[in-house]
Amino acid sequence: MMLMRLLHSIATVLIVTPSYVMAVSSTLYYSSTKARSNPQTQFLQEILMGRCYVQPPVLNDPPQACPSLIPSLIGTLNSHLDSQITPESFQSYIEAVDFTTPTDGAFFLLGAGVGKSVSDAVFVPPGLTRPEDTLGGSIMTGVVFCGIDSQTDCSFGTFDEDLKQWEGAHASFWSGAYASFASSAKGRVQMTIVLGTDGSYDEDSVDLFSSSAIPNFDDSMITRLDIYVVSSEIGGEASCDADIVMELAMSMEQMGIQYTCTEDSDWSHLFFCASSLASEKSCRQIRAMDVTDGKYLLDETKTSTESEGTTTTTTTSEIFHDANPPS
């Protein structure tokens, strides 16, 4: 029985990171308040060890690194109160693994929670990579973890305004991951922020981006930051003039990094496409994607009819659109 539970748990949360995924709801997940608490993922060490052997988080020391990396993560969780865990607690892991992404490939999604896997109703555009999708980050995506005192009721963590650092295992791990990812970002960096109709947003992801990613960007390596503002609801409106967007833009300016902001673009429709919404005219369904050509296929066709004498020929062609965000 224990073996069956273990296999079921691993099968449930073990992920393989694809280059893209569709959102599965008409409303993107975001929260205007802190993330809810949950118990720590069962069989966490076994899951992380399995992921490590399948896709090692380091480039030059593959599976040999797993027997030391994973126990160090679990040891941190099992030997500290959650409030005692800070980004420094994971420093040995952060420094040992790979959080890099190709030039022009860095992408931040502020609005789907932090540490979510691509199977958790988030969309990662083709050719782009979140911190969660890197070799170092994918080990910990989609699982819940915290210090020894909170493992039946894990929370995201809190930011200590005086010490200017995160406290709590989940926030601290991803703070280190976002910082490492940002420090190695090159070329064009893209970011999507999801806003509620009342201007609300996912505080966890925005706070983490502000405190951990922005200060670690290298203005000599980044050409610009492109911000895409989308509404959390189909047909909703989101503005580049929203207070939180202006705050993020100002922070980038202070870092000496140029930015652009785009709202209500066709690109944003990708975040609301799912097979269950095929009947909704406001949501254009993605049925297939050709990553090589950078095209995505919408659920729409063009039909032409030609008549010649008594013979009528009807031709239906599928319509492809550019799968890359505006340049």
CSV table of C-alpha atoms in Angstrom, one decimal:
chain,number,residue,atom,x,y,z
A,1,MET,CA,0.0,0.0,0.0
A,2,MET,CA,2.8,2.4,0.9
A,3,LEU,CA,4.5,1.7,-2.4
A,4,MET,CA,1.3,2.3,-4.4
A,5,ARG,CA,0.8,5.7,-2.6
A,6,LEU,CA,4.4,6.6,-3.3
A,7,LEU,CA,4.1,5.8,-7.0
A,8,HIS,CA,0.8,7.6,-7.2
A,9,SER,CA,2.3,10.7,-5.6
A,10,ILE,CA,5.3,10.8,-7.8
A,11,ALA,CA,3.2,10.3,-10.9
A,12,THR,CA,0.9,13.1,-9.8
A,13,VAL,CA,3.6,15.8,-9.4
A,14,LEU,CA,6.5,14.7,-11.5
A,15,ILE,CA,6.7,17.1,-14.4
A,16,VAL,CA,8.3,17.3,-17.8
A,17,THR,CA,8.7,20.9,-18.9
A,18,PRO,CA,7.4,21.5,-22.4
A,19,SER,CA,8.2,24.7,-24.3
A,20,TYR,CA,4.7,26.0,-24.0
A,21,VAL,CA,1.4,25.2,-22.4
A,22,MET,CA,-2.1,26.6,-22.6
A,23,ALA,CA,-4.1,28.1,-19.8
A,24,VAL,CA,-7.0,25.9,-18.9
A,25,SER,CA,-9.4,28.5,-17.5
A,26,SER,CA,-11.2,31.5,-18.8
A,27,THR,CA,-9.8,33.4,-15.9
A,28,LEU,CA,-6.1,33.4,-15.2
A,29,TYR,CA,-5.1,32.5,-11.7
A,30,TYR,CA,-4.0,35.4,-9.6
A,31,SER,CA,-4.6,36.5,-6.1
A,32,SER,CA,-4.8,40.0,-4.6
A,33,THR,CA,-3.9,38.5,-1.2
A,34,LYS,CA,-1.1,36.1,-0.1
A,35,ALA,CA,-1.2,32.5,-1.3
A,36,ARG,CA,-3.2,30.1,0.7
A,37,SER,CA,-1.4,27.6,2.9
A,38,ASN,CA,-1.2,23.9,2.1
A,39,PRO,CA,0.5,20.9,3.7
A,40,GLN,CA,4.0,20.0,2.4
A,41,THR,CA,4.0,17.6,-0.6
A,42,GLN,CA,4.1,14.0,0.5
A,43,PHE,CA,7.3,12.0,-0.3
A,44,LEU,CA,9.0,15.2,-1.2
A,45,GLN,CA,12.6,13.9,-1.0
A,46,GLU,CA,11.7,10.9,-3.3
A,47,ILE,CA,10.1,13.2,-5.8
A,48,LEU,CA,13.0,15.7,-5.9
A,49,MET,CA,15.5,12.9,-6.2
A,50,GLY,CA,13.6,11.3,-9.0
A,51,ARG,CA,13.4,14.7,-10.8
A,52,CYS,CA,17.1,15.2,-10.3
A,53,TYR,CA,18.1,12.0,-11.9
A,54,VAL,CA,15.7,12.5,-14.8
A,55,GLN,CA,16.8,16.1,-15.5
A,56,PRO,CA,19.9,17.0,-13.4
A,57,PRO,CA,19.9,20.7,-12.4
A,58,VAL,CA,23.6,21.1,-13.2
A,59,LEU,CA,25.4,21.0,-16.6
A,60,ASN,CA,28.9,19.7,-15.8
A,61,ASP,CA,28.2,17.2,-13.0
A,62,PRO,CA,24.9,15.4,-14.0
A,63,PRO,CA,23.4,12.7,-11.8
A,64,GLN,CA,26.5,12.5,-9.5
A,65,ALA,CA,25.3,15.8,-7.9
A,66,CYS,CA,21.9,14.5,-6.9
A,67,PRO,CA,22.9,12.5,-3.8
A,68,SER,CA,24.3,15.7,-2.3
A,69,LEU,CA,22.0,18.4,-3.7
A,70,ILE,CA,18.7,16.9,-2.7
A,71,PRO,CA,19.5,15.9,0.9
A,72,SER,CA,20.9,19.4,1.4
A,73,LEU,CA,17.5,20.8,0.4
A,74,ILE,CA,15.5,18.4,2.6
A,75,GLY,CA,18.0,18.9,5.5
A,76,THR,CA,17.4,22.6,5.4
A,77,LEU,CA,13.6,22.1,5.6
A,78,ASN,CA,13.8,19.5,8.4
A,79,SER,CA,16.3,21.3,10.6
A,80,HIS,CA,14.9,24.8,10.7
A,81,LEU,CA,11.7,26.6,11.8
A,82,ASP,CA,10.1,28.1,8.7
A,83,SER,CA,10.6,31.6,9.9
A,84,GLN,CA,14.4,30.9,10.3
A,85,ILE,CA,14.8,29.9,6.6
A,86,THR,CA,16.1,32.7,4.4
A,87,PRO,CA,17.6,32.8,0.9
A,88,GLU,CA,21.0,32.3,2.4
A,89,SER,CA,19.7,28.9,3.6
A,90,PHE,CA,19.6,27.7,0.0
A,91,GLN,CA,22.7,29.4,-1.2
A,92,SER,CA,24.8,26.3,-1.7
A,93,TYR,CA,22.1,24.8,-4.0
A,94,ILE,CA,21.5,28.1,-5.8
A,95,GLU,CA,25.3,28.5,-6.5
A,96,ALA,CA,25.6,24.9,-7.7
A,97,VAL,CA,22.8,24.6,-10.2
A,98,ASP,CA,22.0,26.2,-13.5
A,99,PHE,CA,19.4,29.1,-13.7
A,100,THR,CA,20.5,30.5,-17.0
A,101,THR,CA,18.5,31.0,-20.1
A,102,PRO,CA,19.5,31.9,-23.7
A,103,THR,CA,19.9,35.5,-24.8
A,104,ASP,CA,16.4,37.1,-25.3
A,105,GLY,CA,14.8,34.1,-23.6
A,106,ALA,CA,14.2,35.4,-20.0
A,107,PHE,CA,10.5,35.6,-19.1
A,108,PHE,CA,8.6,36.5,-15.9
A,109,LEU,CA,4.9,35.7,-15.4
A,110,LEU,CA,3.5,37.8,-12.5
A,111,GLY,CA,0.0,36.5,-11.9
A,112,ALA,CA,0.1,32.7,-11.7
A,113,GLY,CA,1.8,32.3,-8.3
A,114,VAL,CA,5.4,31.6,-7.7
A,115,GLY,CA,6.9,28.1,-8.3
A,116,LYS,CA,4.0,26.9,-10.3
A,117,SER,CA,4.7,24.2,-12.9
A,118,VAL,CA,3.6,24.6,-16.5
A,119,SER,CA,0.9,22.1,-15.9
A,120,ASP,CA,-0.7,24.5,-13.3
A,121,ALA,CA,-2.7,26.5,-15.9
A,122,VAL,CA,0.1,28.9,-16.9
A,123,PHE,CA,1.3,29.8,-20.3
A,124,VAL,CA,4.9,30.0,-21.3
A,125,PRO,CA,5.4,31.4,-24.8
A,126,PRO,CA,7.6,29.4,-27.2
A,127,GLY,CA,11.3,30.1,-26.8
A,128,LEU,CA,10.9,31.8,-23.5
A,129,THR,CA,11.9,30.5,-20.0
A,130,ARG,CA,10.7,31.4,-16.5
A,131,PRO,CA,13.0,30.9,-13.5
A,132,GLU,CA,10.7,28.0,-12.7
A,133,ASP,CA,11.5,26.3,-16.0
A,134,THR,CA,15.3,26.4,-15.7
A,135,LEU,CA,17.3,23.3,-14.8
A,136,GLY,CA,17.8,24.6,-11.3
A,137,GLY,CA,14.2,25.8,-10.9
A,138,SER,CA,12.2,22.9,-12.4
A,139,ILE,CA,13.3,20.6,-9.5
A,140,MET,CA,11.1,22.6,-7.1
A,141,THR,CA,8.2,23.6,-9.3
A,142,GLY,CA,4.7,22.4,-8.4
A,143,VAL,CA,5.6,21.1,-4.9
A,144,VAL,CA,4.8,22.6,-1.5
A,145,PHE,CA,7.6,22.8,1.1
A,146,CYS,CA,8.4,24.6,4.3
A,147,GLY,CA,10.3,24.4,7.6
A,148,ILE,CA,9.9,21.7,10.2
A,149,ASP,CA,7.3,23.5,12.3
A,150,SER,CA,4.9,24.3,9.4
A,151,GLN,CA,4.9,21.2,7.2
A,152,THR,CA,1.2,20.6,7.9
A,153,ASP,CA,0.3,24.1,7.0
A,154,CYS,CA,2.9,25.7,4.7
A,155,SER,CA,2.6,29.3,3.6
A,156,PHE,CA,4.5,31.4,1.0
A,157,GLY,CA,6.5,33.4,3.5
A,158,THR,CA,7.0,37.0,4.5
A,159,PHE,CA,9.3,39.9,3.6
A,160,ASP,CA,11.2,41.5,6.4
A,161,GLU,CA,11.2,45.2,5.6
A,162,ASP,CA,14.0,46.0,8.1
A,163,LEU,CA,16.3,43.3,6.9
A,164,LYS,CA,15.2,43.5,3.3
A,165,GLN,CA,15.0,39.8,2.9
A,166,TRP,CA,12.4,37.0,2.6
A,167,GLU,CA,11.7,34.6,5.5
A,168,GLY,CA,10.0,31.2,5.0
A,169,ALA,CA,11.2,28.3,2.9
A,170,HIS,CA,9.0,28.7,-0.2
A,171,ALA,CA,9.6,32.5,-0.6
A,172,SER,CA,13.3,32.2,0.3
A,173,PHE,CA,14.1,29.4,-2.3
A,174,TRP,CA,12.4,31.3,-5.1
A,175,SER,CA,13.9,34.6,-4.0
A,176,GLY,CA,17.4,33.0,-4.6
A,177,ALA,CA,16.2,31.4,-7.8
A,178,TYR,CA,14.8,34.7,-9.2
A,179,ALA,CA,18.0,36.6,-8.2
A,180,SER,CA,20.3,34.1,-9.9
A,181,PHE,CA,18.1,34.0,-13.0
A,182,ALA,CA,17.9,37.8,-13.3
A,183,SER,CA,21.7,38.2,-12.8
A,184,SER,CA,22.3,36.0,-15.9
A,185,ALA,CA,19.6,37.4,-18.1
A,186,LYS,CA,20.9,38.8,-21.4
A,187,GLY,CA,19.3,40.8,-24.2
A,188,ARG,CA,15.6,41.3,-24.2
A,189,VAL,CA,13.7,40.4,-21.0
A,190,GLN,CA,9.9,39.9,-21.2
A,191,MET,CA,7.4,40.1,-18.4
A,192,THR,CA,3.6,39.6,-18.3
A,193,ILE,CA,1.6,41.0,-15.4
A,194,VAL,CA,-2.0,40.0,-14.9
A,195,LEU,CA,-4.3,42.6,-13.3
A,196,GLY,CA,-7.8,42.1,-11.9
A,197,THR,CA,-10.5,44.4,-13.2
A,198,ASP,CA,-10.1,46.4,-9.9
A,199,GLY,CA,-6.4,46.7,-10.4
A,200,SER,CA,-5.5,43.9,-8.0
A,201,TYR,CA,-2.6,41.6,-8.7
A,202,ASP,CA,-0.7,38.6,-7.3
A,203,GLU,CA,1.3,40.1,-4.5
A,204,ASP,CA,3.6,37.2,-4.0
A,205,SER,CA,5.0,37.1,-7.6
A,206,VAL,CA,5.1,40.9,-7.9
A,207,ASP,CA,6.9,41.4,-4.5
A,208,LEU,CA,9.4,38.6,-5.4
A,209,PHE,CA,10.1,40.1,-8.8
A,210,SER,CA,10.6,43.6,-7.2
A,211,SER,CA,12.8,42.5,-4.3
A,212,SER,CA,14.8,39.7,-5.9
A,213,ALA,CA,14.9,40.0,-9.7
A,214,ILE,CA,15.1,43.8,-10.4
A,215,PRO,CA,18.0,44.5,-8.1
A,216,ASN,CA,20.0,41.7,-9.7
A,217,PHE,CA,19.5,42.7,-13.4
A,218,ASP,CA,22.8,43.7,-15.1
A,219,ASP,CA,22.0,46.8,-17.2
A,220,SER,CA,25.1,46.1,-19.3
A,221,MET,CA,23.7,42.8,-20.3
A,222,ILE,CA,20.0,43.7,-20.8
A,223,THR,CA,18.8,45.7,-23.8
A,224,ARG,CA,15.3,46.3,-22.5
A,225,LEU,CA,12.4,45.0,-20.5
A,226,ASP,CA,9.1,44.5,-22.4
A,227,ILE,CA,6.1,44.5,-20.1
A,228,TYR,CA,2.8,43.0,-21.3
A,229,VAL,CA,-0.3,43.9,-19.2
A,230,VAL,CA,-3.3,41.6,-19.5
A,231,SER,CA,-6.6,41.4,-17.7
A,232,SER,CA,-7.4,38.4,-15.6
A,233,GLU,CA,-10.8,38.1,-17.4
A,234,ILE,CA,-11.7,37.6,-21.0
A,235,GLY,CA,-12.8,40.9,-22.4
A,236,GLY,CA,-11.4,42.8,-19.4
A,237,GLU,CA,-9.2,45.8,-19.7
A,238,ALA,CA,-5.7,46.3,-18.2
A,239,SER,CA,-3.7,49.4,-18.4
A,240,CYS,CA,0.0,50.3,-18.4
A,241,ASP,CA,-1.0,53.3,-16.2
A,242,ALA,CA,-1.9,51.0,-13.3
A,243,ASP,CA,-0.1,52.0,-10.2
A,244,ILE,CA,1.8,48.7,-9.8
A,245,VAL,CA,2.9,48.7,-13.5
A,246,MET,CA,4.2,52.3,-13.1
A,247,GLU,CA,6.1,51.3,-9.9
A,248,LEU,CA,7.8,48.4,-11.7
A,249,ALA,CA,8.7,50.6,-14.6
A,250,MET,CA,10.1,53.3,-12.3
A,251,SER,CA,12.3,50.6,-10.6
A,252,MET,CA,13.6,49.5,-14.0
A,253,GLU,CA,14.4,53.2,-14.9
A,254,GLN,CA,16.4,53.6,-11.7
A,255,MET,CA,18.4,50.5,-12.7
A,256,GLY,CA,19.2,52.2,-16.0
A,257,ILE,CA,17.2,49.6,-18.0
A,258,GLN,CA,14.9,50.8,-20.8
A,259,TYR,CA,11.4,49.3,-20.9
A,260,THR,CA,8.3,49.2,-23.1
A,261,CYS,CA,4.7,48.5,-22.0
A,262,THR,CA,2.0,46.9,-24.2
A,263,GLU,CA,-1.7,46.5,-23.2
A,264,ASP,CA,-4.6,44.8,-24.8
A,265,SER,CA,-2.5,43.3,-27.6
A,266,ASP,CA,-3.4,40.2,-29.7
A,267,TRP,CA,-0.6,38.5,-27.9
A,268,SER,CA,-2.5,38.7,-24.6
A,269,HIS,CA,-5.3,36.5,-26.1
A,270,LEU,CA,-2.9,33.5,-25.8
A,271,PHE,CA,-3.5,33.5,-22.1
A,272,PHE,CA,-7.2,32.8,-22.4
A,273,CYS,CA,-7.3,30.0,-25.0
A,274,ALA,CA,-8.4,26.5,-24.0
A,275,SER,CA,-10.4,23.8,-25.6
A,276,SER,CA,-13.2,24.3,-23.1
A,277,LEU,CA,-13.7,27.8,-24.4
A,278,ALA,CA,-13.9,27.0,-28.1
A,279,SER,CA,-17.5,28.3,-28.2
A,280,GLU,CA,-16.6,31.7,-26.8
A,281,LYS,CA,-16.0,34.2,-29.6
A,282,SER,CA,-13.8,36.3,-27.4
A,283,CYS,CA,-11.4,33.4,-26.9
A,284,ARG,CA,-9.5,32.2,-29.9
A,285,GLN,CA,-8.6,28.6,-29.3
A,286,ILE,CA,-5.0,27.4,-29.9
A,287,ARG,CA,-5.2,23.9,-31.5
A,288,ALA,CA,-1.7,23.4,-32.6
A,289,MET,CA,1.6,25.3,-32.5
A,290,ASP,CA,4.6,25.2,-34.9
A,291,VAL,CA,7.4,26.4,-32.7
A,292,THR,CA,9.9,26.2,-35.6
A,293,ASP,CA,8.1,28.6,-37.8
A,294,GLY,CA,6.9,30.7,-34.8
A,295,LYS,CA,3.2,30.3,-35.7
A,296,TYR,CA,0.2,29.3,-33.7
A,297,LEU,CA,-3.0,28.0,-35.2
A,298,LEU,CA,-6.2,29.6,-34.0
A,299,ASP,CA,-9.5,27.7,-34.1
A,300,GLU,CA,-10.7,29.6,-37.2
A,301,THR,CA,-10.7,28.8,-40.8
A,302,LYS,CA,-11.1,30.6,-44.1
A,303,THR,CA,-13.5,29.0,-46.6
A,304,SER,CA,-13.6,29.9,-50.2
A,305,THR,CA,-16.1,28.6,-52.8
A,306,GLU,CA,-15.6,28.5,-56.5
A,307,SER,CA,-18.3,27.5,-59.0
A,308,GLU,CA,-17.5,26.4,-62.6
A,309,GLY,CA,-20.4,25.3,-64.6
A,310,THR,CA,-22.3,22.8,-62.5
A,311,THR,CA,-19.4,21.9,-60.2
A,312,THR,CA,-18.8,23.7,-56.9
A,313,THR,CA,-15.5,23.5,-55.1
A,314,THR,CA,-15.2,24.5,-51.5
A,315,THR,CA,-11.7,25.0,-50.0
A,316,THR,CA,-11.0,25.4,-46.3
A,317,SER,CA,-7.7,26.7,-45.1
A,318,GLU,CA,-6.4,27.0,-41.6
A,319,ILE,CA,-5.3,30.4,-40.4
A,320,PHE,CA,-1.9,30.8,-38.7
A,321,HIS,CA,-0.7,33.8,-36.7
A,322,ASP,CA,2.6,35.0,-35.4
A,323,ALA,CA,3.4,33.1,-32.2
A,324,ASN,CA,6.0,35.6,-31.0
A,325,PRO,CA,5.0,38.7,-29.0
A,326,PRO,CA,5.4,42.1,-30.6
A,327,SER,CA,9.1,43.1,-31.1
